[in-house]
């Protein structure tokens, strides 16, 4: 829609006629660009309005943040197209260059960054944690029960009143083994979380200079599907399971039957994402890059 704003007029031989009728050639090209990109913005506005009505999305700060980030993203590409036009090349060069830039910014560069992050900050702890947890549990079958119960009762001293017979199976000993397996893998699991956080931090820093990556990460954050929200979900899930265990342990250790439990007290729980964000860090990177491209573009257009 925009790659041949100037080149088409020049190739058809009409540019000299148009240039003779205006002393502000750059402004004339800008007006032609605005007319074309207004159509794209119109599509964006329509889709956002349609989504808010159809999906009943509340018009809260997250909605407006997504809207403004989308507007800035379109302005970034519009400025980039205008910069290519300002180079005053032919239509074939403009089209090929814009396609190449799109492929690099949306596919190749994000893939390179992802490959760099994965190989630089490898996470072998993911497998190690699983193996350590299972080994930490299974090896307790071959140890004396007192060795297992020390760690469990240290974490849950309220259950010290329950006996642990050495010559027969008991549920408190069984869950004690599970707990010790979790403790064995705890340090490795924390190391894995730290590396995942480091991956996310490095990706966000690089994205500050790449508008396509920044837009994608911003949308993930606003939608609550980014890595930090995922880690927060895992923490909340761990706390939820902890509460369930503390609620069921006494009943299990007292050999309470399932029929005696009031199951109506246990309802489905849903995790609510924490969608806090900083407006400045969300919008400023794309805005700055867009302004820099625009300034370079208008400098080039002085040569018209």
PDB file of C-alpha atoms in Angstrom:
ATOM      1  CA  UNK A   1       0.000   0.000   0.000  1.00  0.00           C
ATOM      2  CA  UNK A   2       2.871   2.403   0.673  1.00  0.00           C
ATOM      3  CA  UNK A   3       6.059   1.123  -0.951  1.00  0.00           C
ATOM      4  CA  UNK A   4       5.456   2.946  -4.272  1.00  0.00           C
ATOM      5  CA  UNK A   5       4.207   6.296  -2.945  1.00  0.00           C
ATOM      6  CA  UNK A   6       7.092   8.166  -4.518  1.00  0.00           C
ATOM      7  CA  UNK A   7       8.624   5.622  -6.890  1.00  0.00           C
ATOM      8  CA  UNK A   8       5.397   5.082  -8.867  1.00  0.00           C
ATOM      9  CA  UNK A   9       5.043   8.814  -9.573  1.00  0.00           C
ATOM     10  CA  UNK A  10       8.679   8.989 -10.629  1.00  0.00           C
ATOM     11  CA  UNK A  11       8.503   5.889 -12.837  1.00  0.00           C
ATOM     12  CA  UNK A  12       5.339   7.154 -14.557  1.00  0.00           C
ATOM     13  CA  UNK A  13       6.967  10.542 -15.130  1.00  0.00           C
ATOM     14  CA  UNK A  14       4.347  12.490 -13.149  1.00  0.00           C
ATOM     15  CA  UNK A  15       6.533  13.454 -10.204  1.00  0.00           C
ATOM     16  CA  UNK A  16       7.979  16.562 -11.882  1.00  0.00           C
ATOM     17  CA  UNK A  17       4.475  17.848 -12.613  1.00  0.00           C
ATOM     18  CA  UNK A  18       3.359  17.242  -9.007  1.00  0.00           C
ATOM     19  CA  UNK A  19       6.572  18.723  -7.586  1.00  0.00           C
ATOM     20  CA  UNK A  20       6.080  21.873  -9.628  1.00  0.00           C
ATOM     21  CA  UNK A  21       2.672  22.403  -8.052  1.00  0.00           C
ATOM     22  CA  UNK A  22       3.836  22.307  -4.413  1.00  0.00           C
ATOM     23  CA  UNK A  23       6.799  23.694  -2.525  1.00  0.00           C
ATOM     24  CA  UNK A  24       6.394  21.164   0.300  1.00  0.00           C
ATOM     25  CA  UNK A  25       7.059  17.847  -1.400  1.00  0.00           C
ATOM     26  CA  UNK A  26       7.669  15.932   1.860  1.00  0.00           C
ATOM     27  CA  UNK A  27       4.319  17.074   3.241  1.00  0.00           C
ATOM     28  CA  UNK A  28       2.616  15.972   0.013  1.00  0.00           C
ATOM     29  CA  UNK A  29       4.081  12.462   0.364  1.00  0.00           C
ATOM     30  CA  UNK A  30       3.142  12.384   4.037  1.00  0.00           C
ATOM     31  CA  UNK A  31      -0.475  13.196   3.184  1.00  0.00           C
ATOM     32  CA  UNK A  32      -0.523  10.351   0.648  1.00  0.00           C
ATOM     33  CA  UNK A  33       0.892   8.029   3.302  1.00  0.00           C
ATOM     34  CA  UNK A  34      -1.663   9.115   5.912  1.00  0.00           C
ATOM     35  CA  UNK A  35      -4.557   8.417   3.538  1.00  0.00           C
ATOM     36  CA  UNK A  36      -3.333   4.857   3.025  1.00  0.00           C
ATOM     37  CA  UNK A  37      -2.482   4.001   6.609  1.00  0.00           C
ATOM     38  CA  UNK A  38      -5.769   5.425   7.864  1.00  0.00           C
ATOM     39  CA  UNK A  39      -7.407   2.398   6.270  1.00  0.00           C
ATOM     40  CA  UNK A  40      -5.205   0.076   8.365  1.00  0.00           C
ATOM     41  CA  UNK A  41      -5.968   2.036  11.521  1.00  0.00           C
ATOM     42  CA  UNK A  42      -9.659   1.865  10.643  1.00  0.00           C
ATOM     43  CA  UNK A  43      -9.432  -1.938  10.532  1.00  0.00           C
ATOM     44  CA  UNK A  44      -7.677  -1.933  13.914  1.00  0.00           C
ATOM     45  CA  UNK A  45     -10.315   0.290  15.516  1.00  0.00           C
ATOM     46  CA  UNK A  46     -13.119  -1.828  14.081  1.00  0.00           C
ATOM     47  CA  UNK A  47     -11.603  -5.110  15.303  1.00  0.00           C
ATOM     48  CA  UNK A  48     -10.927  -3.744  18.788  1.00  0.00           C
ATOM     49  CA  UNK A  49     -14.494  -2.444  19.040  1.00  0.00           C
ATOM     50  CA  UNK A  50     -15.900  -5.712  17.704  1.00  0.00           C
ATOM     51  CA  UNK A  51     -13.809  -7.743  20.164  1.00  0.00           C
ATOM     52  CA  UNK A  52     -14.885  -5.610  23.126  1.00  0.00           C
ATOM     53  CA  UNK A  53     -18.566  -6.031  22.240  1.00  0.00           C
ATOM     54  CA  UNK A  54     -18.521  -9.681  21.148  1.00  0.00           C
ATOM     55  CA  UNK A  55     -16.229 -10.990  23.897  1.00  0.00           C
ATOM     56  CA  UNK A  56     -17.574  -8.543  26.503  1.00  0.00           C
ATOM     57  CA  UNK A  57     -14.104  -7.260  27.290  1.00  0.00           C
ATOM     58  CA  UNK A  58     -14.216  -4.566  29.986  1.00  0.00           C
ATOM     59  CA  UNK A  59     -12.758  -1.232  28.925  1.00  0.00           C
ATOM     60  CA  UNK A  60     -10.155  -1.249  31.677  1.00  0.00           C
ATOM     61  CA  UNK A  61      -6.484  -0.296  31.555  1.00  0.00           C
ATOM     62  CA  UNK A  62      -5.386  -3.583  29.985  1.00  0.00           C
ATOM     63  CA  UNK A  63      -7.717  -3.053  27.041  1.00  0.00           C
ATOM     64  CA  UNK A  64      -6.432   0.469  26.454  1.00  0.00           C
ATOM     65  CA  UNK A  65      -2.844  -0.675  26.899  1.00  0.00           C
ATOM     66  CA  UNK A  66      -3.314  -3.288  24.163  1.00  0.00           C
ATOM     67  CA  UNK A  67      -5.009  -0.677  22.004  1.00  0.00           C
ATOM     68  CA  UNK A  68      -2.214   1.893  22.423  1.00  0.00           C
ATOM     69  CA  UNK A  69       0.505  -0.719  21.913  1.00  0.00           C
ATOM     70  CA  UNK A  70      -1.248  -1.782  18.687  1.00  0.00           C
ATOM     71  CA  UNK A  71      -1.417   1.816  17.502  1.00  0.00           C
ATOM     72  CA  UNK A  72       2.288   2.333  18.212  1.00  0.00           C
ATOM     73  CA  UNK A  73       3.114  -0.915  16.434  1.00  0.00           C
ATOM     74  CA  UNK A  74       1.285   0.271  13.300  1.00  0.00           C
ATOM     75  CA  UNK A  75       2.984   3.663  13.559  1.00  0.00           C
ATOM     76  CA  UNK A  76       6.344   1.902  13.746  1.00  0.00           C
ATOM     77  CA  UNK A  77       5.717   0.046  10.488  1.00  0.00           C
ATOM     78  CA  UNK A  78       4.283   3.169   8.874  1.00  0.00           C
ATOM     79  CA  UNK A  79       7.415   5.120   9.800  1.00  0.00           C
ATOM     80  CA  UNK A  80       9.572   2.288   8.509  1.00  0.00           C
ATOM     81  CA  UNK A  81       7.715   2.281   5.180  1.00  0.00           C
ATOM     82  CA  UNK A  82       8.073   6.057   4.924  1.00  0.00           C
ATOM     83  CA  UNK A  83      11.813   5.745   5.585  1.00  0.00           C
ATOM     84  CA  UNK A  84      12.164   3.270   2.719  1.00  0.00           C
ATOM     85  CA  UNK A  85      10.252   5.708   0.497  1.00  0.00           C
ATOM     86  CA  UNK A  86      12.597   8.520   1.551  1.00  0.00           C
ATOM     87  CA  UNK A  87      15.548   6.594   0.100  1.00  0.00           C
ATOM     88  CA  UNK A  88      14.048   7.419  -3.316  1.00  0.00           C
ATOM     89  CA  UNK A  89      14.670   3.992  -4.834  1.00  0.00           C
ATOM     90  CA  UNK A  90      12.551   2.189  -7.414  1.00  0.00           C
ATOM     91  CA  UNK A  91       9.416   0.214  -6.564  1.00  0.00           C
ATOM     92  CA  UNK A  92      11.075  -3.206  -6.842  1.00  0.00           C
ATOM     93  CA  UNK A  93      13.793  -2.195  -4.387  1.00  0.00           C
ATOM     94  CA  UNK A  94      11.242  -0.790  -1.938  1.00  0.00           C
ATOM     95  CA  UNK A  95       9.013  -3.878  -2.026  1.00  0.00           C
ATOM     96  CA  UNK A  96      11.912  -6.330  -1.683  1.00  0.00           C
ATOM     97  CA  UNK A  97      13.486  -4.314   1.135  1.00  0.00           C
ATOM     98  CA  UNK A  98      10.257  -4.069   3.115  1.00  0.00           C
ATOM     99  CA  UNK A  99       9.588  -7.801   2.757  1.00  0.00           C
ATOM    100  CA  UNK A 100      13.163  -8.563   3.851  1.00  0.00           C
ATOM    101  CA  UNK A 101      12.869  -6.274   6.883  1.00  0.00           C
ATOM    102  CA  UNK A 102       9.562  -7.886   7.846  1.00  0.00           C
ATOM    103  CA  UNK A 103      11.058 -11.391   7.629  1.00  0.00           C
ATOM    104  CA  UNK A 104      14.111 -10.358   9.661  1.00  0.00           C
ATOM    105  CA  UNK A 105      12.194  -8.517  12.396  1.00  0.00           C
ATOM    106  CA  UNK A 106       9.315 -10.967  12.794  1.00  0.00           C
ATOM    107  CA  UNK A 107      10.952 -14.347  12.108  1.00  0.00           C
ATOM    108  CA  UNK A 108      14.741 -14.477  11.819  1.00  0.00           C
ATOM    109  CA  UNK A 109      15.854 -12.121  14.592  1.00  0.00           C
ATOM    110  CA  UNK A 110      13.396 -13.424  17.245  1.00  0.00           C
ATOM    111  CA  UNK A 111      14.481 -16.969  16.345  1.00  0.00           C
ATOM    112  CA  UNK A 112      18.151 -15.996  16.733  1.00  0.00           C
ATOM    113  CA  UNK A 113      17.466 -14.370  20.101  1.00  0.00           C
ATOM    114  CA  UNK A 114      15.516 -17.419  21.255  1.00  0.00           C
ATOM    115  CA  UNK A 115      18.346 -19.716  20.145  1.00  0.00           C
ATOM    116  CA  UNK A 116      20.909 -17.514  21.910  1.00  0.00           C
ATOM    117  CA  UNK A 117      18.938 -17.414  25.161  1.00  0.00           C
ATOM    118  CA  UNK A 118      18.261 -21.153  25.190  1.00  0.00           C
ATOM    119  CA  UNK A 119      21.896 -22.091  24.541  1.00  0.00           C
ATOM    120  CA  UNK A 120      23.414 -19.449  26.825  1.00  0.00           C
ATOM    121  CA  UNK A 121      21.127 -20.169  29.763  1.00  0.00           C
ATOM    122  CA  UNK A 122      20.549 -23.896  29.511  1.00  0.00           C
ATOM    123  CA  UNK A 123      18.200 -25.515  32.013  1.00  0.00           C
ATOM    124  CA  UNK A 124      19.313 -29.103  32.663  1.00  0.00           C
ATOM    125  CA  UNK A 125      17.800 -28.663  36.124  1.00  0.00           C
ATOM    126  CA  UNK A 126      14.363 -29.380  34.642  1.00  0.00           C
ATOM    127  CA  UNK A 127      15.220 -33.063  34.206  1.00  0.00           C
ATOM    128  CA  UNK A 128      17.504 -33.150  37.251  1.00  0.00           C
ATOM    129  CA  UNK A 129      14.731 -31.898  39.528  1.00  0.00           C
ATOM    130  CA  UNK A 130      12.360 -34.631  38.377  1.00  0.00           C
ATOM    131  CA  UNK A 131      14.990 -37.365  38.826  1.00  0.00           C
ATOM    132  CA  UNK A 132      16.044 -36.055  42.238  1.00  0.00           C
ATOM    133  CA  UNK A 133      12.454 -35.887  43.421  1.00  0.00           C
ATOM    134  CA  UNK A 134      11.747 -39.479  42.428  1.00  0.00           C
ATOM    135  CA  UNK A 135      15.068 -40.756  43.811  1.00  0.00           C
ATOM    136  CA  UNK A 136      14.559 -38.808  47.019  1.00  0.00           C
ATOM    137  CA  UNK A 137      11.234 -40.578  47.443  1.00  0.00           C
ATOM    138  CA  UNK A 138      12.146 -44.113  46.353  1.00  0.00           C
ATOM    139  CA  UNK A 139      15.339 -44.376  48.406  1.00  0.00           C
ATOM    140  CA  UNK A 140      13.309 -43.830  51.580  1.00  0.00           C
ATOM    141  CA  UNK A 141      11.815 -47.306  51.143  1.00  0.00           C
ATOM    142  CA  UNK A 142      15.226 -48.737  52.037  1.00  0.00           C
ATOM    143  CA  UNK A 143      15.890 -46.485  55.040  1.00  0.00           C
ATOM    144  CA  UNK A 144      14.622 -46.566  58.575  1.00  0.00           C
ATOM    145  CA  UNK A 145      11.388 -44.710  59.011  1.00  0.00           C
ATOM    146  CA  UNK A 146      12.850 -42.362  61.615  1.00  0.00           C
ATOM    147  CA  UNK A 147      15.219 -40.924  58.951  1.00  0.00           C
ATOM    148  CA  UNK A 148      12.205 -40.010  56.856  1.00  0.00           C
ATOM    149  CA  UNK A 149      10.048 -38.657  59.641  1.00  0.00           C
ATOM    150  CA  UNK A 150      12.643 -36.226  61.027  1.00  0.00           C
ATOM    151  CA  UNK A 151      12.399 -33.945  57.998  1.00  0.00           C
ATOM    152  CA  UNK A 152       8.634 -34.298  57.704  1.00  0.00           C
ATOM    153  CA  UNK A 153       7.913 -33.537  61.367  1.00  0.00           C
ATOM    154  CA  UNK A 154      10.317 -30.603  61.255  1.00  0.00           C
ATOM    155  CA  UNK A 155       8.151 -29.068  58.539  1.00  0.00           C
ATOM    156  CA  UNK A 156       4.849 -30.164  60.145  1.00  0.00           C
ATOM    157  CA  UNK A 157       5.388 -30.474  63.914  1.00  0.00           C
ATOM    158  CA  UNK A 158       1.606 -30.541  64.470  1.00  0.00           C
ATOM    159  CA  UNK A 159       1.603 -34.168  63.268  1.00  0.00           C
ATOM    160  CA  UNK A 160       4.187 -35.422  65.775  1.00  0.00           C
ATOM    161  CA  UNK A 161       1.393 -36.969  67.848  1.00  0.00           C
ATOM    162  CA  UNK A 162       0.886 -39.712  65.251  1.00  0.00           C
ATOM    163  CA  UNK A 163       2.784 -42.972  65.728  1.00  0.00           C
ATOM    164  CA  UNK A 164       4.950 -44.394  62.968  1.00  0.00           C
ATOM    165  CA  UNK A 165       5.231 -48.174  63.431  1.00  0.00           C
ATOM    166  CA  UNK A 166       8.444 -49.673  62.042  1.00  0.00           C
ATOM    167  CA  UNK A 167       6.961 -53.057  61.112  1.00  0.00           C
ATOM    168  CA  UNK A 168       3.934 -51.948  59.056  1.00  0.00           C
ATOM    169  CA  UNK A 169       2.798 -49.404  56.483  1.00  0.00           C
ATOM    170  CA  UNK A 170       1.426 -46.051  57.671  1.00  0.00           C
ATOM    171  CA  UNK A 171       0.088 -43.108  55.704  1.00  0.00           C
ATOM    172  CA  UNK A 172       2.089 -40.518  57.631  1.00  0.00           C
ATOM    173  CA  UNK A 173       5.279 -42.334  56.668  1.00  0.00           C
ATOM    174  CA  UNK A 174       4.140 -42.521  53.024  1.00  0.00           C
ATOM    175  CA  UNK A 175       3.489 -38.781  52.792  1.00  0.00           C
ATOM    176  CA  UNK A 176       6.687 -38.160  54.709  1.00  0.00           C
ATOM    177  CA  UNK A 177       8.569 -39.922  51.914  1.00  0.00           C
ATOM    178  CA  UNK A 178       6.812 -37.740  49.342  1.00  0.00           C
ATOM    179  CA  UNK A 179       7.767 -34.638  51.305  1.00  0.00           C
ATOM    180  CA  UNK A 180      11.412 -35.689  51.529  1.00  0.00           C
ATOM    181  CA  UNK A 181      11.447 -36.246  47.767  1.00  0.00           C
ATOM    182  CA  UNK A 182      10.251 -32.665  47.299  1.00  0.00           C
ATOM    183  CA  UNK A 183      12.946 -31.392  49.685  1.00  0.00           C
ATOM    184  CA  UNK A 184      15.646 -33.272  47.786  1.00  0.00           C
ATOM    185  CA  UNK A 185      14.706 -31.518  44.543  1.00  0.00           C
ATOM    186  CA  UNK A 186      13.979 -28.108  46.097  1.00  0.00           C
ATOM    187  CA  UNK A 187      17.404 -26.542  45.497  1.00  0.00           C
ATOM    188  CA  UNK A 188      17.571 -27.760  41.897  1.00  0.00           C
ATOM    189  CA  UNK A 189      14.029 -26.527  41.283  1.00  0.00           C
ATOM    190  CA  UNK A 190      14.958 -23.066  42.580  1.00  0.00           C
ATOM    191  CA  UNK A 191      18.013 -22.977  40.300  1.00  0.00           C
ATOM    192  CA  UNK A 192      15.770 -23.845  37.348  1.00  0.00           C
ATOM    193  CA  UNK A 193      13.403 -20.993  38.239  1.00  0.00           C
ATOM    194  CA  UNK A 194      16.309 -18.539  38.485  1.00  0.00           C
ATOM    195  CA  UNK A 195      17.534 -19.485  34.996  1.00  0.00           C
ATOM    196  CA  UNK A 196      14.067 -19.168  33.530  1.00  0.00           C
ATOM    197  CA  UNK A 197      13.785 -15.713  35.091  1.00  0.00           C
ATOM    198  CA  UNK A 198      17.187 -14.828  33.636  1.00  0.00           C
ATOM    199  CA  UNK A 199      16.053 -15.962  30.185  1.00  0.00           C
ATOM    200  CA  UNK A 200      13.006 -13.740  30.464  1.00  0.00           C
ATOM    201  CA  UNK A 201      15.039 -10.740  31.634  1.00  0.00           C
ATOM    202  CA  UNK A 202      17.551 -11.034  28.780  1.00  0.00           C
ATOM    203  CA  UNK A 203      14.767 -11.395  26.215  1.00  0.00           C
ATOM    204  CA  UNK A 204      12.992  -8.292  27.545  1.00  0.00           C
ATOM    205  CA  UNK A 205      16.201  -6.221  27.429  1.00  0.00           C
ATOM    206  CA  UNK A 206      16.898  -7.195  23.821  1.00  0.00           C
ATOM    207  CA  UNK A 207      13.260  -6.523  22.912  1.00  0.00           C
ATOM    208  CA  UNK A 208      13.640  -2.903  23.993  1.00  0.00           C
ATOM    209  CA  UNK A 209      15.521  -2.325  20.725  1.00  0.00           C
ATOM    210  CA  UNK A 210      13.337  -4.544  18.520  1.00  0.00           C
ATOM    211  CA  UNK A 211       9.763  -3.295  18.220  1.00  0.00           C
ATOM    212  CA  UNK A 212       8.339  -6.567  16.919  1.00  0.00           C
ATOM    213  CA  UNK A 213       9.681  -8.529  19.884  1.00  0.00           C
ATOM    214  CA  UNK A 214       8.678  -5.809  22.327  1.00  0.00           C
ATOM    215  CA  UNK A 215       5.126  -5.801  20.976  1.00  0.00           C
ATOM    216  CA  UNK A 216       4.866  -9.585  21.285  1.00  0.00           C
ATOM    217  CA  UNK A 217       6.210  -9.624  24.860  1.00  0.00           C
ATOM    218  CA  UNK A 218       3.963  -6.691  25.774  1.00  0.00           C
ATOM    219  CA  UNK A 219       0.863  -8.445  24.475  1.00  0.00           C
ATOM    220  CA  UNK A 220       1.850 -11.596  26.388  1.00  0.00           C
ATOM    221  CA  UNK A 221       2.210  -9.565  29.584  1.00  0.00           C
ATOM    222  CA  UNK A 222      -1.110  -7.788  29.120  1.00  0.00           C
ATOM    223  CA  UNK A 223      -2.855 -11.072  28.347  1.00  0.00           C
ATOM    224  CA  UNK A 224      -1.328 -12.728  31.414  1.00  0.00           C
ATOM    225  CA  UNK A 225       0.417 -15.413  29.328  1.00  0.00           C
ATOM    226  CA  UNK A 226       4.033 -14.333  29.812  1.00  0.00           C
ATOM    227  CA  UNK A 227       6.685 -16.324  31.672  1.00  0.00           C
ATOM    228  CA  UNK A 228       6.421 -14.287  34.891  1.00  0.00           C
ATOM    229  CA  UNK A 229       2.691 -14.950  35.094  1.00  0.00           C
ATOM    230  CA  UNK A 230       3.343 -18.645  34.482  1.00  0.00           C
ATOM    231  CA  UNK A 231       5.836 -18.751  37.360  1.00  0.00           C
ATOM    232  CA  UNK A 232       3.372 -16.873  39.580  1.00  0.00           C
ATOM    233  CA  UNK A 233       0.763 -19.488  38.671  1.00  0.00           C
ATOM    234  CA  UNK A 234       3.127 -22.311  39.701  1.00  0.00           C
ATOM    235  CA  UNK A 235       3.758 -20.587  43.044  1.00  0.00           C
ATOM    236  CA  UNK A 236       0.018 -20.142  43.612  1.00  0.00           C
ATOM    237  CA  UNK A 237      -0.556 -23.786  42.637  1.00  0.00           C
ATOM    238  CA  UNK A 238       2.064 -24.925  45.158  1.00  0.00           C
ATOM    239  CA  UNK A 239       0.389 -22.892  47.901  1.00  0.00           C
ATOM    240  CA  UNK A 240      -3.019 -24.291  46.924  1.00  0.00           C
ATOM    241  CA  UNK A 241      -1.736 -27.881  47.123  1.00  0.00           C
ATOM    242  CA  UNK A 242      -0.130 -27.101  50.480  1.00  0.00           C
ATOM    243  CA  UNK A 243      -3.491 -25.979  51.894  1.00  0.00           C
ATOM    244  CA  UNK A 244      -5.170 -29.101  50.538  1.00  0.00           C
ATOM    245  CA  UNK A 245      -2.554 -31.343  52.118  1.00  0.00           C
ATOM    246  CA  UNK A 246      -2.842 -29.673  55.495  1.00  0.00           C
ATOM    247  CA  UNK A 247      -6.600 -30.110  55.285  1.00  0.00           C
ATOM    248  CA  UNK A 248      -6.512 -33.789  54.339  1.00  0.00           C
ATOM    249  CA  UNK A 249      -3.513 -35.002  56.353  1.00  0.00           C
ATOM    250  CA  UNK A 250      -5.356 -35.198  59.725  1.00  0.00           C
ATOM    251  CA  UNK A 251      -8.261 -37.034  58.124  1.00  0.00           C
ATOM    252  CA  UNK A 252      -5.937 -39.504  56.384  1.00  0.00           C
ATOM    253  CA  UNK A 253      -3.778 -40.082  59.457  1.00  0.00           C
ATOM    254  CA  UNK A 254      -6.917 -40.609  61.604  1.00  0.00           C
ATOM    255  CA  UNK A 255      -8.188 -43.145  59.024  1.00  0.00           C
ATOM    256  CA  UNK A 256     -11.334 -41.109  58.389  1.00  0.00           C
ATOM    257  CA  UNK A 257     -13.521 -42.661  55.704  1.00  0.00           C
ATOM    258  CA  UNK A 258     -14.374 -40.763  52.512  1.00  0.00           C
ATOM    259  CA  UNK A 259     -18.080 -40.822  53.405  1.00  0.00           C
ATOM    260  CA  UNK A 260     -17.420 -38.895  56.604  1.00  0.00           C
ATOM    261  CA  UNK A 261     -15.850 -35.937  54.737  1.00  0.00           C
ATOM    262  CA  UNK A 262     -18.019 -32.981  53.764  1.00  0.00           C
ATOM    263  CA  UNK A 263     -16.978 -32.722  50.104  1.00  0.00           C
ATOM    264  CA  UNK A 264     -19.164 -29.655  49.549  1.00  0.00           C
ATOM    265  CA  UNK A 265     -16.454 -27.592  51.271  1.00  0.00           C
ATOM    266  CA  UNK A 266     -14.038 -28.371  48.458  1.00  0.00           C
ATOM    267  CA  UNK A 267     -14.820 -26.343  45.366  1.00  0.00           C
ATOM    268  CA  UNK A 268     -12.983 -25.604  42.153  1.00  0.00           C
ATOM    269  CA  UNK A 269     -10.475 -22.794  42.473  1.00  0.00           C
ATOM    270  CA  UNK A 270      -9.394 -20.487  39.669  1.00  0.00           C
ATOM    271  CA  UNK A 271      -6.168 -18.556  39.423  1.00  0.00           C
ATOM    272  CA  UNK A 272      -6.406 -14.824  38.751  1.00  0.00           C
ATOM    273  CA  UNK A 273      -3.460 -13.449  36.819  1.00  0.00           C
ATOM    274  CA  UNK A 274      -1.567 -10.429  38.113  1.00  0.00           C
ATOM    275  CA  UNK A 275      -1.625  -7.992  35.214  1.00  0.00           C
ATOM    276  CA  UNK A 276       0.391  -5.168  36.691  1.00  0.00           C
ATOM    277  CA  UNK A 277       2.520  -3.260  34.211  1.00  0.00           C
ATOM    278  CA  UNK A 278       4.410  -0.005  33.795  1.00  0.00           C
ATOM    279  CA  UNK A 279       2.986   2.328  31.159  1.00  0.00           C
ATOM    280  CA  UNK A 280       6.378   3.900  30.471  1.00  0.00           C
ATOM    281  CA  UNK A 281       8.240   0.636  29.873  1.00  0.00           C
ATOM    282  CA  UNK A 282       5.292  -0.621  27.818  1.00  0.00           C
ATOM    283  CA  UNK A 283       4.985   2.258  25.349  1.00  0.00           C
ATOM    284  CA  UNK A 284       8.271   4.174  25.413  1.00  0.00           C
ATOM    285  CA  UNK A 285      10.556   1.717  23.515  1.00  0.00           C
ATOM    286  CA  UNK A 286       8.344   1.517  20.414  1.00  0.00           C
ATOM    287  CA  UNK A 287       7.597   5.246  20.567  1.00  0.00           C
ATOM    288  CA  UNK A 288      11.303   6.179  20.701  1.00  0.00           C
ATOM    289  CA  UNK A 289      12.237   3.886  17.813  1.00  0.00           C
ATOM    290  CA  UNK A 290       9.345   5.239  15.739  1.00  0.00           C
ATOM    291  CA  UNK A 291      10.383   8.842  16.402  1.00  0.00           C
ATOM    292  CA  UNK A 292      14.010   8.123  15.467  1.00  0.00           C
ATOM    293  CA  UNK A 293      12.932   6.533  12.174  1.00  0.00           C
ATOM    294  CA  UNK A 294      10.617   9.482  11.490  1.00  0.00           C
ATOM    295  CA  UNK A 295      13.416  12.004  12.096  1.00  0.00           C
ATOM    296  CA  UNK A 296      15.771  10.159   9.761  1.00  0.00           C
ATOM    297  CA  UNK A 297      12.998   9.977   7.171  1.00  0.00           C
ATOM    298  CA  UNK A 298      12.300  13.714   7.179  1.00  0.00           C
ATOM    299  CA  UNK A 299      16.027  14.392   6.978  1.00  0.00           C
ATOM    300  CA  UNK A 300      16.194  12.240   3.827  1.00  0.00           C
ATOM    301  CA  UNK A 301      13.163  13.960   2.343  1.00  0.00           C
ATOM    302  CA  UNK A 302      14.994  17.309   2.435  1.00  0.00           C
ATOM    303  CA  UNK A 303      16.786  16.096  -0.701  1.00  0.00           C
ATOM    304  CA  UNK A 304      13.574  15.959  -2.751  1.00  0.00           C
TER     305      UNK A 304
END
